[in-house]
Amino acid sequence: MTPQQWPLCSYLELGALPTAVPCARLHARHLLWEWGLNGLAADTELLVSELVTNAVKATAERQQAAVLLRLSSDSARVLIEVWDADPQPPAPKELGHDGTPDSQEEGGRGLFLVAVLSARWDWYPTQEPAGKVVWCEMEAAGSARQALLRRLRDCLRNL
């Protein structure tokens, strides 16, 4: 992804501490307001929160000091990228027969939310520093919400 594709960009290094999550959310909210993308702010905050939470857990287990958050935009889309020190791929939890994570299990809903609310998501390994980046892309015009509604309708049909 080239800088020409994403002319607006913000980079934030956060300590691998639980307090990183609310800081990342606040940063995302203010940044999207500044970029004139208030319509994407709530979903972006939620996904930033989920990805940073996962990154903090993965990085703290490896006794690393920081996680990295980069937010980029072309004024219609927002790209969320979060680096952590664990080179292993993200591991979404198995979905139940209704197509959703088990509500009785603790955790496991973060990557499900990322998959449902974002237009697309993926990850890639990094060499220097060693670890990985998990990323997702949000689109304006409610496409993420439409995808969520379609997914929920599909789940309800299967009940």
mmCIF file with all atom_site columns, C-alpha atoms in Angstrom:
data_model
loop_
_atom_site.group_PDB
_atom_site.id
_atom_site.type_symbol
_atom_site.label_atom_id
_atom_site.label_alt_id
_atom_site.label_comp_id
_atom_site.label_asym_id
_atom_site.label_entity_id
_atom_site.label_seq_id
_atom_site.pdbx_PDB_ins_code
_atom_site.Cartn_x
_atom_site.Cartn_y
_atom_site.Cartn_z
_atom_site.occupancy
_atom_site.B_iso_or_equiv
_atom_site.pdbx_formal_charge
_atom_site.auth_seq_id
_atom_site.auth_comp_id
_atom_site.auth_asym_id
_atom_site.auth_atom_id
_atom_site.pdbx_PDB_model_num
ATOM 1   C CA . MET A 1 1   ? 0.000   0.000   0.000  1.00 0.00 ? 1   MET A CA 1
ATOM 2   C CA . THR A 1 2   ? 1.638   3.160   -1.160 1.00 0.00 ? 2   THR A CA 1
ATOM 3   C CA . PRO A 1 3   ? 1.577   6.605   0.462  1.00 0.00 ? 3   PRO A CA 1
ATOM 4   C CA . GLN A 1 4   ? -0.272  7.869   -2.627 1.00 0.00 ? 4   GLN A CA 1
ATOM 5   C CA . GLN A 1 5   ? -3.132  5.469   -1.810 1.00 0.00 ? 5   GLN A CA 1
ATOM 6   C CA . TRP A 1 6   ? -3.206  6.616   1.807  1.00 0.00 ? 6   TRP A CA 1
ATOM 7   C CA . PRO A 1 7   ? -2.238  10.318  1.956  1.00 0.00 ? 7   PRO A CA 1
ATOM 8   C CA . LEU A 1 8   ? -3.452  10.719  5.554  1.00 0.00 ? 8   LEU A CA 1
ATOM 9   C CA . CYS A 1 9   ? -1.419  8.749   8.073  1.00 0.00 ? 9   CYS A CA 1
ATOM 10  C CA . SER A 1 10  ? -0.827  8.652   11.816 1.00 0.00 ? 10  SER A CA 1
ATOM 11  C CA . TYR A 1 11  ? 1.579   6.394   13.671 1.00 0.00 ? 11  TYR A CA 1
ATOM 12  C CA . LEU A 1 12  ? 1.413   5.758   17.411 1.00 0.00 ? 12  LEU A CA 1
ATOM 13  C CA . GLU A 1 13  ? 3.658   3.648   19.627 1.00 0.00 ? 13  GLU A CA 1
ATOM 14  C CA . LEU A 1 14  ? 1.946   2.392   22.776 1.00 0.00 ? 14  LEU A CA 1
ATOM 15  C CA . GLY A 1 15  ? 3.277   0.563   25.798 1.00 0.00 ? 15  GLY A CA 1
ATOM 16  C CA . ALA A 1 16  ? 2.194   -3.093  25.903 1.00 0.00 ? 16  ALA A CA 1
ATOM 17  C CA . LEU A 1 17  ? -0.093  -2.333  28.833 1.00 0.00 ? 17  LEU A CA 1
ATOM 18  C CA . PRO A 1 18  ? -3.871  -2.546  29.307 1.00 0.00 ? 18  PRO A CA 1
ATOM 19  C CA . THR A 1 19  ? -3.999  1.264   29.285 1.00 0.00 ? 19  THR A CA 1
ATOM 20  C CA . ALA A 1 20  ? -2.873  1.184   25.632 1.00 0.00 ? 20  ALA A CA 1
ATOM 21  C CA . VAL A 1 21  ? -6.376  0.174   24.538 1.00 0.00 ? 21  VAL A CA 1
ATOM 22  C CA . PRO A 1 22  ? -8.305  3.268   25.715 1.00 0.00 ? 22  PRO A CA 1
ATOM 23  C CA . CYS A 1 23  ? -5.453  5.486   24.488 1.00 0.00 ? 23  CYS A CA 1
ATOM 24  C CA . ALA A 1 24  ? -5.635  3.879   21.038 1.00 0.00 ? 24  ALA A CA 1
ATOM 25  C CA . ARG A 1 25  ? -9.433  4.278   20.926 1.00 0.00 ? 25  ARG A CA 1
ATOM 26  C CA . LEU A 1 26  ? -9.237  7.950   21.880 1.00 0.00 ? 26  LEU A CA 1
ATOM 27  C CA . HIS A 1 27  ? -6.517  8.550   19.319 1.00 0.00 ? 27  HIS A CA 1
ATOM 28  C CA . ALA A 1 28  ? -8.626  6.888   16.604 1.00 0.00 ? 28  ALA A CA 1
ATOM 29  C CA . ARG A 1 29  ? -11.738 8.885   17.537 1.00 0.00 ? 29  ARG A CA 1
ATOM 30  C CA . HIS A 1 30  ? -9.932  12.227  17.443 1.00 0.00 ? 30  HIS A CA 1
ATOM 31  C CA . LEU A 1 31  ? -8.056  11.383  14.266 1.00 0.00 ? 31  LEU A CA 1
ATOM 32  C CA . LEU A 1 32  ? -11.204 10.376  12.363 1.00 0.00 ? 32  LEU A CA 1
ATOM 33  C CA . TRP A 1 33  ? -12.900 13.572  13.520 1.00 0.00 ? 33  TRP A CA 1
ATOM 34  C CA . GLU A 1 34  ? -9.902  15.556  12.228 1.00 0.00 ? 34  GLU A CA 1
ATOM 35  C CA . TRP A 1 35  ? -10.052 13.679  8.915  1.00 0.00 ? 35  TRP A CA 1
ATOM 36  C CA . GLY A 1 36  ? -13.817 14.321  8.570  1.00 0.00 ? 36  GLY A CA 1
ATOM 37  C CA . LEU A 1 37  ? -14.691 10.626  8.836  1.00 0.00 ? 37  LEU A CA 1
ATOM 38  C CA . ASN A 1 38  ? -16.996 10.711  11.866 1.00 0.00 ? 38  ASN A CA 1
ATOM 39  C CA . GLY A 1 39  ? -19.270 8.136   10.214 1.00 0.00 ? 39  GLY A CA 1
ATOM 40  C CA . LEU A 1 40  ? -16.533 5.527   10.534 1.00 0.00 ? 40  LEU A CA 1
ATOM 41  C CA . ALA A 1 41  ? -15.419 6.524   14.025 1.00 0.00 ? 41  ALA A CA 1
ATOM 42  C CA . ALA A 1 42  ? -17.489 4.114   16.142 1.00 0.00 ? 42  ALA A CA 1
ATOM 43  C CA . ASP A 1 43  ? -16.622 0.993   14.132 1.00 0.00 ? 43  ASP A CA 1
ATOM 44  C CA . THR A 1 44  ? -12.997 2.078   13.767 1.00 0.00 ? 44  THR A CA 1
ATOM 45  C CA . GLU A 1 45  ? -12.691 2.623   17.520 1.00 0.00 ? 45  GLU A CA 1
ATOM 46  C CA . LEU A 1 46  ? -14.109 -0.836  18.172 1.00 0.00 ? 46  LEU A CA 1
ATOM 47  C CA . LEU A 1 47  ? -11.736 -2.525  15.728 1.00 0.00 ? 47  LEU A CA 1
ATOM 48  C CA . VAL A 1 48  ? -8.741  -0.555  17.004 1.00 0.00 ? 48  VAL A CA 1
ATOM 49  C CA . SER A 1 49  ? -9.697  -1.690  20.497 1.00 0.00 ? 49  SER A CA 1
ATOM 50  C CA . GLU A 1 50  ? -9.914  -5.350  19.470 1.00 0.00 ? 50  GLU A CA 1
ATOM 51  C CA . LEU A 1 51  ? -6.655  -5.351  17.503 1.00 0.00 ? 51  LEU A CA 1
ATOM 52  C CA . VAL A 1 52  ? -4.695  -3.424  20.140 1.00 0.00 ? 52  VAL A CA 1
ATOM 53  C CA . THR A 1 53  ? -6.040  -5.720  22.889 1.00 0.00 ? 53  THR A CA 1
ATOM 54  C CA . ASN A 1 54  ? -4.780  -8.751  20.974 1.00 0.00 ? 54  ASN A CA 1
ATOM 55  C CA . ALA A 1 55  ? -1.446  -7.042  20.288 1.00 0.00 ? 55  ALA A CA 1
ATOM 56  C CA . VAL A 1 56  ? -0.940  -6.091  23.935 1.00 0.00 ? 56  VAL A CA 1
ATOM 57  C CA . LYS A 1 57  ? -1.592  -9.687  25.032 1.00 0.00 ? 57  LYS A CA 1
ATOM 58  C CA . ALA A 1 58  ? 0.760   -11.126 22.396 1.00 0.00 ? 58  ALA A CA 1
ATOM 59  C CA . THR A 1 59  ? 3.497   -8.581  23.064 1.00 0.00 ? 59  THR A CA 1
ATOM 60  C CA . ALA A 1 60  ? 3.320   -8.671  26.878 1.00 0.00 ? 60  ALA A CA 1
ATOM 61  C CA . GLU A 1 61  ? 3.720   -12.478 26.767 1.00 0.00 ? 61  GLU A CA 1
ATOM 62  C CA . ARG A 1 62  ? 6.988   -11.945 24.902 1.00 0.00 ? 62  ARG A CA 1
ATOM 63  C CA . GLN A 1 63  ? 8.164   -9.290  27.358 1.00 0.00 ? 63  GLN A CA 1
ATOM 64  C CA . GLN A 1 64  ? 8.303   -6.611  24.651 1.00 0.00 ? 64  GLN A CA 1
ATOM 65  C CA . ALA A 1 65  ? 7.768   -2.990  25.544 1.00 0.00 ? 65  ALA A CA 1
ATOM 66  C CA . ALA A 1 66  ? 5.486   -1.670  22.816 1.00 0.00 ? 66  ALA A CA 1
ATOM 67  C CA . VAL A 1 67  ? 2.791   -2.238  20.228 1.00 0.00 ? 67  VAL A CA 1
ATOM 68  C CA . LEU A 1 68  ? 2.422   -0.040  17.172 1.00 0.00 ? 68  LEU A CA 1
ATOM 69  C CA . LEU A 1 69  ? -0.752  1.443   15.695 1.00 0.00 ? 69  LEU A CA 1
ATOM 70  C CA . ARG A 1 70  ? -0.919  3.064   12.287 1.00 0.00 ? 70  ARG A CA 1
ATOM 71  C CA . LEU A 1 71  ? -4.089  4.627   10.926 1.00 0.00 ? 71  LEU A CA 1
ATOM 72  C CA . SER A 1 72  ? -4.214  5.707   7.291  1.00 0.00 ? 72  SER A CA 1
ATOM 73  C CA . SER A 1 73  ? -6.947  7.164   5.103  1.00 0.00 ? 73  SER A CA 1
ATOM 74  C CA . ASP A 1 74  ? -7.719  8.325   1.593  1.00 0.00 ? 74  ASP A CA 1
ATOM 75  C CA . SER A 1 75  ? -10.748 10.308  2.896  1.00 0.00 ? 75  SER A CA 1
ATOM 76  C CA . ALA A 1 76  ? -13.143 7.469   1.975  1.00 0.00 ? 76  ALA A CA 1
ATOM 77  C CA . ARG A 1 77  ? -11.497 4.466   3.683  1.00 0.00 ? 77  ARG A CA 1
ATOM 78  C CA . VAL A 1 78  ? -9.542  3.894   6.866  1.00 0.00 ? 78  VAL A CA 1
ATOM 79  C CA . LEU A 1 79  ? -6.736  1.371   7.121  1.00 0.00 ? 79  LEU A CA 1
ATOM 80  C CA . ILE A 1 80  ? -5.980  0.105   10.633 1.00 0.00 ? 80  ILE A CA 1
ATOM 81  C CA . GLU A 1 81  ? -2.630  -1.639  11.130 1.00 0.00 ? 81  GLU A CA 1
ATOM 82  C CA . VAL A 1 82  ? -1.441  -2.996  14.472 1.00 0.00 ? 82  VAL A CA 1
ATOM 83  C CA . TRP A 1 83  ? 1.998   -4.529  15.038 1.00 0.00 ? 83  TRP A CA 1
ATOM 84  C CA . ASP A 1 84  ? 2.776   -7.001  17.797 1.00 0.00 ? 84  ASP A CA 1
ATOM 85  C CA . ALA A 1 85  ? 5.842   -9.050  18.707 1.00 0.00 ? 85  ALA A CA 1
ATOM 86  C CA . ASP A 1 86  ? 4.297   -12.489 18.111 1.00 0.00 ? 86  ASP A CA 1
ATOM 87  C CA . PRO A 1 87  ? 5.171   -13.803 14.627 1.00 0.00 ? 87  PRO A CA 1
ATOM 88  C CA . GLN A 1 88  ? 2.406   -16.433 14.775 1.00 0.00 ? 88  GLN A CA 1
ATOM 89  C CA . PRO A 1 89  ? -0.664  -15.797 12.584 1.00 0.00 ? 89  PRO A CA 1
ATOM 90  C CA . PRO A 1 90  ? -3.806  -14.549 14.270 1.00 0.00 ? 90  PRO A CA 1
ATOM 91  C CA . ALA A 1 91  ? -5.987  -17.480 15.306 1.00 0.00 ? 91  ALA A CA 1
ATOM 92  C CA . PRO A 1 92  ? -9.722  -16.810 14.987 1.00 0.00 ? 92  PRO A CA 1
ATOM 93  C CA . LYS A 1 93  ? -11.822 -19.022 17.268 1.00 0.00 ? 93  LYS A CA 1
ATOM 94  C CA . GLU A 1 94  ? -14.004 -21.726 15.797 1.00 0.00 ? 94  GLU A CA 1
ATOM 95  C CA . LEU A 1 95  ? -17.526 -20.514 15.101 1.00 0.00 ? 95  LEU A CA 1
ATOM 96  C CA . GLY A 1 96  ? -20.561 -22.263 16.495 1.00 0.00 ? 96  GLY A CA 1
ATOM 97  C CA . HIS A 1 97  ? -23.323 -23.818 14.407 1.00 0.00 ? 97  HIS A CA 1
ATOM 98  C CA . ASP A 1 98  ? -25.013 -20.407 14.235 1.00 0.00 ? 98  ASP A CA 1
ATOM 99  C CA . GLY A 1 99  ? -21.930 -18.830 12.616 1.00 0.00 ? 99  GLY A CA 1
ATOM 100 C CA . THR A 1 100 ? -20.917 -16.827 15.689 1.00 0.00 ? 100 THR A CA 1
ATOM 101 C CA . PRO A 1 101 ? -18.311 -17.375 18.438 1.00 0.00 ? 101 PRO A CA 1
ATOM 102 C CA . ASP A 1 102 ? -19.352 -19.333 21.522 1.00 0.00 ? 102 ASP A CA 1
ATOM 103 C CA . SER A 1 103 ? -20.906 -16.829 23.928 1.00 0.00 ? 103 SER A CA 1
ATOM 104 C CA . GLN A 1 104 ? -19.879 -18.977 26.906 1.00 0.00 ? 104 GLN A CA 1
ATOM 105 C CA . GLU A 1 105 ? -16.165 -18.768 26.070 1.00 0.00 ? 105 GLU A CA 1
ATOM 106 C CA . GLU A 1 106 ? -14.109 -15.880 27.325 1.00 0.00 ? 106 GLU A CA 1
ATOM 107 C CA . GLY A 1 107 ? -12.553 -14.008 24.432 1.00 0.00 ? 107 GLY A CA 1
ATOM 108 C CA . GLY A 1 108 ? -12.565 -15.075 20.817 1.00 0.00 ? 108 GLY A CA 1
ATOM 109 C CA . ARG A 1 109 ? -14.905 -12.408 19.513 1.00 0.00 ? 109 ARG A CA 1
ATOM 110 C CA . GLY A 1 110 ? -12.297 -9.831  18.502 1.00 0.00 ? 110 GLY A CA 1
ATOM 111 C CA . LEU A 1 111 ? -11.255 -11.279 15.159 1.00 0.00 ? 111 LEU A CA 1
ATOM 112 C CA . PHE A 1 112 ? -14.882 -12.203 14.457 1.00 0.00 ? 112 PHE A CA 1
ATOM 113 C CA . LEU A 1 113 ? -15.812 -8.527  14.859 1.00 0.00 ? 113 LEU A CA 1
ATOM 114 C CA . VAL A 1 114 ? -12.883 -7.497  12.671 1.00 0.00 ? 114 VAL A CA 1
ATOM 115 C CA . ALA A 1 115 ? -14.019 -9.905  9.942  1.00 0.00 ? 115 ALA A CA 1
ATOM 116 C CA . VAL A 1 116 ? -17.656 -8.819  10.140 1.00 0.00 ? 116 VAL A CA 1
ATOM 117 C CA . LEU A 1 117 ? -17.230 -5.048  10.458 1.00 0.00 ? 117 LEU A CA 1
ATOM 118 C CA . SER A 1 118 ? -14.346 -4.437  8.079  1.00 0.00 ? 118 SER A CA 1
ATOM 119 C CA . ALA A 1 119 ? -14.406 -4.538  4.301  1.00 0.00 ? 119 ALA A CA 1
ATOM 120 C CA . ARG A 1 120 ? -11.375 -6.841  4.423  1.00 0.00 ? 120 ARG A CA 1
ATOM 121 C CA . TRP A 1 121 ? -8.658  -7.900  6.823  1.00 0.00 ? 121 TRP A CA 1
ATOM 122 C CA . ASP A 1 122 ? -5.476  -9.937  6.864  1.00 0.00 ? 122 ASP A CA 1
ATOM 123 C CA . TRP A 1 123 ? -2.037  -10.087 8.437  1.00 0.00 ? 123 TRP A CA 1
ATOM 124 C CA . TYR A 1 124 ? 1.602   -10.249 7.379  1.00 0.00 ? 124 TYR A CA 1
ATOM 125 C CA . PRO A 1 125 ? 4.847   -11.140 9.176  1.00 0.00 ? 125 PRO A CA 1
ATOM 126 C CA . THR A 1 126 ? 7.523   -8.528  9.801  1.00 0.00 ? 126 THR A CA 1
ATOM 127 C CA . GLN A 1 127 ? 11.277  -9.019  9.988  1.00 0.00 ? 127 GLN A CA 1
ATOM 128 C CA . GLU A 1 128 ? 12.506  -5.862  11.698 1.00 0.00 ? 128 GLU A CA 1
ATOM 129 C CA . PRO A 1 129 ? 11.154  -5.708  14.271 1.00 0.00 ? 129 PRO A CA 1
ATOM 130 C CA . ALA A 1 130 ? 10.181  -9.375  14.280 1.00 0.00 ? 130 ALA A CA 1
ATOM 131 C CA . GLY A 1 131 ? 6.476   -9.946  14.716 1.00 0.00 ? 131 GLY A CA 1
ATOM 132 C CA . LYS A 1 132 ? 3.394   -9.373  12.632 1.00 0.00 ? 132 LYS A CA 1
ATOM 133 C CA . VAL A 1 133 ? 0.929   -6.721  11.524 1.00 0.00 ? 133 VAL A CA 1
ATOM 134 C CA . VAL A 1 134 ? -2.790  -7.438  11.621 1.00 0.00 ? 134 VAL A CA 1
ATOM 135 C CA . TRP A 1 135 ? -4.702  -4.988  9.461  1.00 0.00 ? 135 TRP A CA 1
ATOM 136 C CA . CYS A 1 136 ? -8.229  -4.223  8.375  1.00 0.00 ? 136 CYS A CA 1
ATOM 137 C CA . GLU A 1 137 ? -9.857  -1.707  6.084  1.00 0.00 ? 137 GLU A CA 1
ATOM 138 C CA . MET A 1 138 ? -13.009 0.259   6.837  1.00 0.00 ? 138 MET A CA 1
ATOM 139 C CA . GLU A 1 139 ? -15.059 1.816   4.062  1.00 0.00 ? 139 GLU A CA 1
ATOM 140 C CA . ALA A 1 140 ? -17.384 4.791   4.245  1.00 0.00 ? 140 ALA A CA 1
ATOM 141 C CA . ALA A 1 141 ? -21.024 4.653   3.113  1.00 0.00 ? 141 ALA A CA 1
ATOM 142 C CA . GLY A 1 142 ? -22.019 1.966   5.573  1.00 0.00 ? 142 GLY A CA 1
ATOM 143 C CA . SER A 1 143 ? -20.718 -1.041  3.648  1.00 0.00 ? 143 SER A CA 1
ATOM 144 C CA . ALA A 1 144 ? -19.392 -2.584  6.864  1.00 0.00 ? 144 ALA A CA 1
ATOM 145 C CA . ARG A 1 145 ? -22.759 -2.220  8.550  1.00 0.00 ? 145 ARG A CA 1
ATOM 146 C CA . GLN A 1 146 ? -24.457 -3.740  5.515  1.00 0.00 ? 146 GLN A CA 1
ATOM 147 C CA . ALA A 1 147 ? -22.094 -6.713  5.688  1.00 0.00 ? 147 ALA A CA 1
ATOM 148 C CA . LEU A 1 148 ? -22.890 -7.131  9.398  1.00 0.00 ? 148 LEU A CA 1
ATOM 149 C CA . LEU A 1 149 ? -26.622 -7.010  8.732  1.00 0.00 ? 149 LEU A CA 1
ATOM 150 C CA . ARG A 1 150 ? -26.284 -9.624  5.972  1.00 0.00 ? 150 ARG A CA 1
ATOM 151 C CA . ARG A 1 151 ? -24.274 -11.853 8.313  1.00 0.00 ? 151 ARG A CA 1
ATOM 152 C CA . LEU A 1 152 ? -26.811 -11.469 11.119 1.00 0.00 ? 152 LEU A CA 1
ATOM 153 C CA . ARG A 1 153 ? -29.692 -12.239 8.729  1.00 0.00 ? 153 ARG A CA 1
ATOM 154 C CA . ASP A 1 154 ? -27.850 -15.370 7.583  1.00 0.00 ? 154 ASP A CA 1
ATOM 155 C CA . CYS A 1 155 ? -27.349 -16.454 11.178 1.00 0.00 ? 155 CYS A CA 1
ATOM 156 C CA . LEU A 1 156 ? -31.018 -15.924 11.990 1.00 0.00 ? 156 LEU A CA 1
ATOM 157 C CA . ARG A 1 157 ? -32.090 -17.964 8.967  1.00 0.00 ? 157 ARG A CA 1
ATOM 158 C CA . ASN A 1 158 ? -30.053 -20.888 10.270 1.00 0.00 ? 158 ASN A CA 1
ATOM 159 C CA . LEU A 1 159 ? -31.795 -20.966 13.666 1.00 0.00 ? 159 LEU A CA 1
#
